[in-house]
Coordinates of C-alpha atoms in Angstrom, one line a residue:
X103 CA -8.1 0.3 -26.6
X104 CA -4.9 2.4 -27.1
X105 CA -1.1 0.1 -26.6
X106 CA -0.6 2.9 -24.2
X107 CA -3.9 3.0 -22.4
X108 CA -3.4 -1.2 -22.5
X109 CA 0.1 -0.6 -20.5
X110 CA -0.8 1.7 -18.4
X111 CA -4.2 -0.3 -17.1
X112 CA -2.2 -3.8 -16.8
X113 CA 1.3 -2.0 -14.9
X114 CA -1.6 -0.4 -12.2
X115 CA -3.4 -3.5 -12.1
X116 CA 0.6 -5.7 -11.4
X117 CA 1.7 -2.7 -9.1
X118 CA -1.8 -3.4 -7.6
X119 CA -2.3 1.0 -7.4
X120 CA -5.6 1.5 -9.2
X121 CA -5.4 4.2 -11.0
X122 CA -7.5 3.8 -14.9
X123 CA -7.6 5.3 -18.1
X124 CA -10.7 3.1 -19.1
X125 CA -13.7 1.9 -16.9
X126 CA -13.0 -1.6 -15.6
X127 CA -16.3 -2.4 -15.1
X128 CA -18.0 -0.7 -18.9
X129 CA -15.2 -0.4 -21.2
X130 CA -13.3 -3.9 -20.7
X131 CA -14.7 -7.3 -21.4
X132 CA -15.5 -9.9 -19.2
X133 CA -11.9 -11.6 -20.6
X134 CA -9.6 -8.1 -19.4
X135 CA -11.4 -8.1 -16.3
X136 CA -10.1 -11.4 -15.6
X137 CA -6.6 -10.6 -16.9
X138 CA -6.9 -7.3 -14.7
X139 CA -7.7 -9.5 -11.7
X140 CA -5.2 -12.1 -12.1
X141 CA -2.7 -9.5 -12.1
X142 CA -4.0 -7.9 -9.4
X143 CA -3.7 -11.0 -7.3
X144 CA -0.2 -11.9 -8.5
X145 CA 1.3 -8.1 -7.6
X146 CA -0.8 -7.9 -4.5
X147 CA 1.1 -11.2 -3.2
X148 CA 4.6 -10.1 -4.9
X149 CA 6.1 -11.5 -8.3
X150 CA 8.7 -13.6 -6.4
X151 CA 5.8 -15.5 -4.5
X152 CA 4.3 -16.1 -7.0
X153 CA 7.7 -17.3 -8.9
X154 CA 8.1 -19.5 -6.1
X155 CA 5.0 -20.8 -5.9
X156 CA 4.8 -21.8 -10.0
X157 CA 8.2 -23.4 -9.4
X158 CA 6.5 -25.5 -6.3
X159 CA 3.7 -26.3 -8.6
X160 CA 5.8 -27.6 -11.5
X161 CA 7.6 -29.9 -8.9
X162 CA 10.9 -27.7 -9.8
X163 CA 14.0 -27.4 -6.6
X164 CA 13.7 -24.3 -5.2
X165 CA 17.3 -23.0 -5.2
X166 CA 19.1 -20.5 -2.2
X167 CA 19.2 -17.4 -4.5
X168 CA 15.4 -17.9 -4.9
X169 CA 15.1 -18.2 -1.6
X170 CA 17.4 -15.7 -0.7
X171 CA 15.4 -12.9 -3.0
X172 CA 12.4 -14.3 -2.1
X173 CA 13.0 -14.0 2.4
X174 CA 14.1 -10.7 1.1
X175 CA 11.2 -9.1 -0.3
X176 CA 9.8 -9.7 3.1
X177 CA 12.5 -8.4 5.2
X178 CA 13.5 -12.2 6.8
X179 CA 17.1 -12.1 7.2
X180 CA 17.6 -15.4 6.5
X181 CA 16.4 -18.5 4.0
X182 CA 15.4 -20.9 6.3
X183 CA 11.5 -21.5 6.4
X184 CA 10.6 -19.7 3.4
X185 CA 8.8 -22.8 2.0
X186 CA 6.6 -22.6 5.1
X187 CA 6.2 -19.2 5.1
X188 CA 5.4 -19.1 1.4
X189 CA 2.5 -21.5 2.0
X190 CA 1.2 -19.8 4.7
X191 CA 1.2 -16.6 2.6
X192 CA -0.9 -18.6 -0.2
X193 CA -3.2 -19.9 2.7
X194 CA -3.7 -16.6 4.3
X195 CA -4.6 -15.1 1.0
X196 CA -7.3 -17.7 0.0
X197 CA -9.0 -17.3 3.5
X198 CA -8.9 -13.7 4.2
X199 CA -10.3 -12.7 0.5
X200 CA -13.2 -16.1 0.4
X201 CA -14.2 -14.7 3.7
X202 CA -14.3 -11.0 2.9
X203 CA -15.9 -12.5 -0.5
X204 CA -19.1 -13.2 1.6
X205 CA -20.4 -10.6 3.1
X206 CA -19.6 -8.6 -0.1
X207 CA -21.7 -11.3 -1.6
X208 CA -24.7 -10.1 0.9
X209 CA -24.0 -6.7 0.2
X210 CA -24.1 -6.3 -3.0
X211 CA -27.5 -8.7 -3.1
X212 CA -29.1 -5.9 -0.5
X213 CA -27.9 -3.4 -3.1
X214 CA -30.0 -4.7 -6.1
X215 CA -27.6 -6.8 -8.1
X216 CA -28.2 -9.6 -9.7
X217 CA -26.9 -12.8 -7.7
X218 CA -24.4 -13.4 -10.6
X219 CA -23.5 -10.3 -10.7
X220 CA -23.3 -10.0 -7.2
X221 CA -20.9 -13.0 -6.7
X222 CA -18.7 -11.9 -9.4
X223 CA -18.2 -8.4 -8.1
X224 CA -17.9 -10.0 -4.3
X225 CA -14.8 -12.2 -5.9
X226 CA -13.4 -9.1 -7.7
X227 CA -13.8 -6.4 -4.8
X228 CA -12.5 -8.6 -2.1
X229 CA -9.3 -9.9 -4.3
X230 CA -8.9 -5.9 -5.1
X231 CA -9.5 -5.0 -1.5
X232 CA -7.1 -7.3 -0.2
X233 CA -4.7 -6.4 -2.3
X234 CA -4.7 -2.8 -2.0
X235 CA -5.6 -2.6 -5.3
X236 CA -8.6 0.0 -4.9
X237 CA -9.7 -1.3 -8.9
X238 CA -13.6 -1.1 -9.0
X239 CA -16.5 -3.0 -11.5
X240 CA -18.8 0.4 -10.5
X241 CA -18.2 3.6 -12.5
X242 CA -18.3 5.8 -9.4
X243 CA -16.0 3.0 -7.9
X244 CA -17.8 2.7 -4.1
X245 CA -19.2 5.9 -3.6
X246 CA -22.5 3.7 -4.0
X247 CA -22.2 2.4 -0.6
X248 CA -20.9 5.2 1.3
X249 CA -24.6 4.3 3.4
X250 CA -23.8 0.6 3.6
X251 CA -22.0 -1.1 6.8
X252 CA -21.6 -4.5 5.2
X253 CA -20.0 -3.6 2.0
X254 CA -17.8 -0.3 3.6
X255 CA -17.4 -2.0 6.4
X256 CA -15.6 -5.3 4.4
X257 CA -13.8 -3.8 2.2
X258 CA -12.2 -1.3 5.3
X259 CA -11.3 -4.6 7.1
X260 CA -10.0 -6.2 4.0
X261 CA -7.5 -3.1 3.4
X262 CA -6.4 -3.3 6.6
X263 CA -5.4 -6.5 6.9
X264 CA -3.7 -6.6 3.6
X265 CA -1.5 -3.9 4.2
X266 CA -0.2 -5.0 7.9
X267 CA 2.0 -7.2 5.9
X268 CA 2.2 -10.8 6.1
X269 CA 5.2 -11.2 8.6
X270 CA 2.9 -9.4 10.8
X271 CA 0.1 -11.7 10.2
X272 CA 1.7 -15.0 10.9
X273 CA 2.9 -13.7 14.0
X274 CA -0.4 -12.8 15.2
X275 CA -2.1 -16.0 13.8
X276 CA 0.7 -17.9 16.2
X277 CA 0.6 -15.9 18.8
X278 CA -1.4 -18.1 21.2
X279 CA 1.0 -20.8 20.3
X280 CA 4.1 -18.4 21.2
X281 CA 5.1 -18.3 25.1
X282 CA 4.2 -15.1 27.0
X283 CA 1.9 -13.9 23.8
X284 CA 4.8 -11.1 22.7
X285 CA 4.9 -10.1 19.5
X286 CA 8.0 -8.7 17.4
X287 CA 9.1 -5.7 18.0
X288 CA 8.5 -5.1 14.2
X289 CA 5.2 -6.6 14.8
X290 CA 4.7 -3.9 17.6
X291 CA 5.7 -0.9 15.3
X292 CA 3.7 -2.1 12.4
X293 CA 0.4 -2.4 14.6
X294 CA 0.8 0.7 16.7
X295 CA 1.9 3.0 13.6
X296 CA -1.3 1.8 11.8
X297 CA -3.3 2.5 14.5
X298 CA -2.4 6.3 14.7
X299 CA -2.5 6.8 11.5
X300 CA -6.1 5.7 10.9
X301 CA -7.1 7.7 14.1
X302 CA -4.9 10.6 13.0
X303 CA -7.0 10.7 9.7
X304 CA -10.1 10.0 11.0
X305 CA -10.0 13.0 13.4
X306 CA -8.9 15.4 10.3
X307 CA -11.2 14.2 8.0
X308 CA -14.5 14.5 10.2
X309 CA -13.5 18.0 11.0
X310 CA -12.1 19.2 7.8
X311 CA -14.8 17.8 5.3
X312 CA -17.9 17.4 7.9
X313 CA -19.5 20.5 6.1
X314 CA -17.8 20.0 2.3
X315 CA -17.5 16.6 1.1
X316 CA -19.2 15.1 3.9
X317 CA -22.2 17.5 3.9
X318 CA -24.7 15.6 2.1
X319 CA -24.8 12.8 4.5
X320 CA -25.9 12.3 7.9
X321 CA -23.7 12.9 11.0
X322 CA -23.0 8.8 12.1
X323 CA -22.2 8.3 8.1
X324 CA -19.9 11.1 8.4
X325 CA -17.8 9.6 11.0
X326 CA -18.0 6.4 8.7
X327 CA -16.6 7.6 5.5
X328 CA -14.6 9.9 7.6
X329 CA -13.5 6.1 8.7
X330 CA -12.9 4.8 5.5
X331 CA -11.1 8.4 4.1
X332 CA -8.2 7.2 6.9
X333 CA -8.0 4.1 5.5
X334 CA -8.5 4.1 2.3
X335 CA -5.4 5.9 1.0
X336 CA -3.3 4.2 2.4
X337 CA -2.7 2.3 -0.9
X338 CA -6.0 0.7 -1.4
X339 CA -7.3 4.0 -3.6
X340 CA -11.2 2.6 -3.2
X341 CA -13.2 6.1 -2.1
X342 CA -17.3 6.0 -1.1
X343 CA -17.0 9.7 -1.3
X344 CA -15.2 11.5 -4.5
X345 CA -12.0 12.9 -3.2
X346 CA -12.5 16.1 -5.7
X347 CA -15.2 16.8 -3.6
X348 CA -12.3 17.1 -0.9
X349 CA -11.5 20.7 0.8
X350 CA -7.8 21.6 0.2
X351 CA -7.1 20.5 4.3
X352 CA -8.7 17.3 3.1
X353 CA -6.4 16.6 0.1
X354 CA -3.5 17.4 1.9
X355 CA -4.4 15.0 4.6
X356 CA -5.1 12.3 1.6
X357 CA -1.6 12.9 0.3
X358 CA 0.1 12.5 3.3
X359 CA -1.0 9.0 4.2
X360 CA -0.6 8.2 0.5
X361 CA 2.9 8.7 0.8
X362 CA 3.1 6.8 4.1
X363 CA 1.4 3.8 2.5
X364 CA 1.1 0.5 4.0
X365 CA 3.7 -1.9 5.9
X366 CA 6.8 -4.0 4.7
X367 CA 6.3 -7.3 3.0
X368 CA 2.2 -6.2 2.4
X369 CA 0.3 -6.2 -0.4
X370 CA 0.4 -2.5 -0.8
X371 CA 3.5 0.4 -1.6
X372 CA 4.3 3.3 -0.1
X373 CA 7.0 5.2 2.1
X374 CA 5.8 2.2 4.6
X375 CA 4.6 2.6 7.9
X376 CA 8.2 1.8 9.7
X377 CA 9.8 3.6 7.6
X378 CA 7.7 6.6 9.0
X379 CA 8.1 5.5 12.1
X380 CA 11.7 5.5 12.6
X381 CA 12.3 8.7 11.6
X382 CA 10.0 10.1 14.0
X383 CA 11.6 8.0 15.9
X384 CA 15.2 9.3 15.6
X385 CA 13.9 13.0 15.9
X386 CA 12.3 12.5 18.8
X387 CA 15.6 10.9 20.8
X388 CA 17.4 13.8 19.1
X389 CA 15.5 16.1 20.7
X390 CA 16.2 14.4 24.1
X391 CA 19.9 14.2 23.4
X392 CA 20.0 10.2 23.1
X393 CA 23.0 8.9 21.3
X394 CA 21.0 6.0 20.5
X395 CA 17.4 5.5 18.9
X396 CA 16.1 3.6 21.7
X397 CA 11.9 1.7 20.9
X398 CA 10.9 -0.3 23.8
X399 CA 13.8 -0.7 25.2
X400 CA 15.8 -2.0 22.5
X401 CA 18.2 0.1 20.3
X402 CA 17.9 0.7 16.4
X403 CA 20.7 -0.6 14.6
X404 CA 22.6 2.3 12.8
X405 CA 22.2 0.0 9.1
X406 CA 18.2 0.3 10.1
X407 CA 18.9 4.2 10.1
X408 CA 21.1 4.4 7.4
X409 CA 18.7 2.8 5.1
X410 CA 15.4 4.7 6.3
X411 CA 17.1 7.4 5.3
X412 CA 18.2 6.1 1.7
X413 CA 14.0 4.9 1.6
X414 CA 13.2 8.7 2.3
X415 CA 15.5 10.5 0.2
X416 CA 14.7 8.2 -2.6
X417 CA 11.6 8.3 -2.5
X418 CA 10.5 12.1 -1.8
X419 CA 12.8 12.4 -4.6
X420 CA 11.1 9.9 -6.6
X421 CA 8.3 11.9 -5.7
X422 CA 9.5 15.3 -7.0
X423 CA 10.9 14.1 -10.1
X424 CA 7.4 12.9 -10.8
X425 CA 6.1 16.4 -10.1
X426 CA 8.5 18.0 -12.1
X427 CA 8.0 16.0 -15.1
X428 CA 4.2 16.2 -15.1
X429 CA 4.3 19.9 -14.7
X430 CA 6.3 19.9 -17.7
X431 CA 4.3 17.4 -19.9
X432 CA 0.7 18.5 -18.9
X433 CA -1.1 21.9 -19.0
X434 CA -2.7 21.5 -15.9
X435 CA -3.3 22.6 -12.6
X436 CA -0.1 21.7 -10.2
X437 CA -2.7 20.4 -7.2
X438 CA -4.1 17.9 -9.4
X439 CA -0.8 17.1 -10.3
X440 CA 0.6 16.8 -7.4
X441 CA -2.3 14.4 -6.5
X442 CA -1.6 12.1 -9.6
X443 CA 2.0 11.5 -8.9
X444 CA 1.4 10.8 -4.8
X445 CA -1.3 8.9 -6.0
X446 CA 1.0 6.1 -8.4
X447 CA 4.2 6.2 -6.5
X448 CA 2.1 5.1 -3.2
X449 CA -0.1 3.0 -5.4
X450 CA -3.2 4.0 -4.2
X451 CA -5.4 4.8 -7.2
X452 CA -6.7 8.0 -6.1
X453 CA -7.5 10.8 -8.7
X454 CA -8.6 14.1 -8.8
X455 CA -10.3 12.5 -12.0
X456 CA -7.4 13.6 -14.2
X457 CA -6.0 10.2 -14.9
X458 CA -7.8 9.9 -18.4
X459 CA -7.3 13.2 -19.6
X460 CA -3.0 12.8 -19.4
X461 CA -0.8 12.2 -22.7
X462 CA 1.1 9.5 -23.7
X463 CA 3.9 11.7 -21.7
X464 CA 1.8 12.2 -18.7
X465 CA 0.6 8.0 -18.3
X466 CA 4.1 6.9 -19.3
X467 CA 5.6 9.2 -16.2
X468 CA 3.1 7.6 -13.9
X469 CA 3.7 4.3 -15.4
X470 CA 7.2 4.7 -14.1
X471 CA 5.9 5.8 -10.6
X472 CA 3.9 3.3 -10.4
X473 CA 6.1 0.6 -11.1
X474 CA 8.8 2.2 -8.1
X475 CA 6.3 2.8 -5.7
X476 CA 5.4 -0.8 -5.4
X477 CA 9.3 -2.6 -6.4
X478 CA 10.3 0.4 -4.2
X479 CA 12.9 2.5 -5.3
X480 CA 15.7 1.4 -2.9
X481 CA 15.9 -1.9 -4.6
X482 CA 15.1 -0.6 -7.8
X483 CA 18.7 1.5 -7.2
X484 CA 20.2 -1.8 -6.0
X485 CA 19.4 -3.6 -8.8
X486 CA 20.8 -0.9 -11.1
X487 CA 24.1 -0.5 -8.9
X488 CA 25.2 -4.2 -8.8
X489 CA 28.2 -5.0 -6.5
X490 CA 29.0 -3.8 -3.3
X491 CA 32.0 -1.8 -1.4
X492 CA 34.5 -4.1 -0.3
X493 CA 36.9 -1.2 0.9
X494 CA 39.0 -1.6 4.8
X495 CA 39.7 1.9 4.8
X496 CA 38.0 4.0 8.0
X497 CA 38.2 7.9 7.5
X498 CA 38.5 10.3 10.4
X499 CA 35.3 11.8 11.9
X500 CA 34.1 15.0 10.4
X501 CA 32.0 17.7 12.3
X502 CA 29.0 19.1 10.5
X503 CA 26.4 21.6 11.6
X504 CA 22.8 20.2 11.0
X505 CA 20.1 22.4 11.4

């Protein structure tokens, strides 16, 4: 294997995005499939947890800026619990992927693998699903199964879960414990956001590919991977069907919830589901003349604004830059293009089926993308432009036309 095409494969397994030059599952050894799935695991539960948890291990004091960087990466204002948190994060994990591990198991059995086989590809396809990896041991990744509940079914459940974040899911796993059952208002958004978005895809994706890349199966199986389509790119990049099979409706449907991606403090990248949502948000009390973005009865900060839009500039930005450069570097055609680079900054793992055929150019640019979409780019700036502005001074109010 190439340095390059070695890079490239262990930056998309760390940034847990999917996207390969080589096939995991023929052209790496037993050995790099490990190393691929060890990286997975520790970028699909976030370098700094897994800092923290080495530094637990080695019976090390866990200081307040490690605790300060680590409550940040999941949005917790403060440092106060992390310990707790941290373990329940490592418990979640080991529960949600053994469990989604056995009916993969079963799956894969019914399928005709061997039962060593079978248990080893359970292990890897739940970790990846989990995750939001989307990395696959089959050449034509799941496309396989597009006809089987158990394994579809798992891995859409798995990808779901994983990308709710984990804030999310220790308030739901307390929830019976908390008094009047209410969840978070961030809790709330995540959930409800989500929600849309799968049914928003779902609905597009039976109607726009029921007679083109759905065609070939039979109508209940096309609602299912119409199911999985909605899900799938929302950082996991696992597909049953080929997405070059895709009409152009389809791929632009793909690319939108690429972009969006999955929630904060989850185990996929993206824009992030909140992130979307507020700015919906703010248009649609615009439009009613609000002063304030009002959600339930509660009223966005104007740092919560501020900072969704630093997130979207930076990152459709990010975005075009990517474009641009790949436009530039390789000779082909701007939709696949296009597809590549929504594809690695959202860490997905999604191609058009280009991914192999790029330069050294071409996989370095994604390599880049890759590595922002899931750090994200704000902090990525932040960690660049150290220091912050200390200055009293308030200017007057100017008036600008928008719009």
């Amino acid at each position: 294997m190439k340095l390059i095409d070695a890079f490239f494969t262990a930056t998309s397994a760390v940034c847990v995005t999917g996207l390969i030059v080589v096939d995991t599952g023929t052209d790496l050894s037993p050995a790099s499939q490990m190393i691929v799935l060890l990286l997975i695991q520790l970028g699909g539960i976030g370098v700094m947890t897994a800092a923290t948890t080495f530094s637990l291990i080695l019976g090390e004091r866990i200081g307040l800026r490690q605790r300060m960087l680590f409550a940040g990466g999941f949005g917790m204002d403060t440092p106060s619990g992390v310990i707790k948190f941290l373990i329940k994060i490592l418990l979640f994990t080991l529960i949600l992927e053994v469990s989604g591990a056995i009916p993969l198991f079963i799956g894969f059995l019914k399928a005709g693998l061997t039962p060593f086989k079978a248990f080893c590809s359970a292990i890897f396809h739940s970790i990846s699903a989990f995750c939001n990896a989307g990395f696959s041991l089959f050449s034509n990744n799941l496309e396989g199964f597009s006809q089987s509940f158990i394994v579809s079914g798992t891995i859409m459940v798995l990808i779901v879960i994983g990308g709710l974040g984990f804030p999310v899911l220790t308030e739901l796993s307390a929830i019976r414990k908390r008094n009047g059952n209410r969840l978070s208002l961030h809790s709330k958004l995540v959930l409800t956001t989500t929600l849309i978005l799968i049914l928003f895809g779902l609905f597009l994706f039976t109607i726009s590919e029921w007679n083109t890349a759905f065609a070939h199966l039979p109508g209940g199986w096309k609602i299912w991977n119409g199911l999985f389509a909605s899900i799938t790119p929302r950082t996991a990049g696992f597909d049953t069907v080929a997405p070059s099979t895709f009409s152009s409706a389809g791929l632009f449907v793909l690319v939108l919830l690429m972009i969006v991606g999955a929630s904060p403090g989850s185990t996929g990248g993206g824009f992030k589901t909140t992130t979307l949502a507020i700015l919906v948000l703010s248009a649609w009390n615009t439009l009613r003349r609000r002063p304030d973005v009002v959600l339930w009865s509660r009223r966005i900060p104007f740092r919560i604004l501020q900072r969704t839009i630093a997130v979207s500039v930076l990152y459709l930005s990010g975005l075009g830059l990517g474009i641009l450069a790949l436009s530039i570097i390789e000779p082909l055609p701007f939709r696949e293009l296009l597809f590549e680079a929504a594809s690695a900054l959202g860490t997905v793992g999604l191609s058009l089926g280009i991914t192999a055929q790029l330069s050294t150019g071409g996989k370095i640019v994604l390599i880049l993308l890759m590595f922002w979409g899931r750090v994200g780019i704000l902090t990525f700036i932040f960690g660049l432009l150290k220091g912050e502005f200390r200055g009293n001074v308030s200017y007057p109010d100017a008036d600008i036309p928008i719009g």
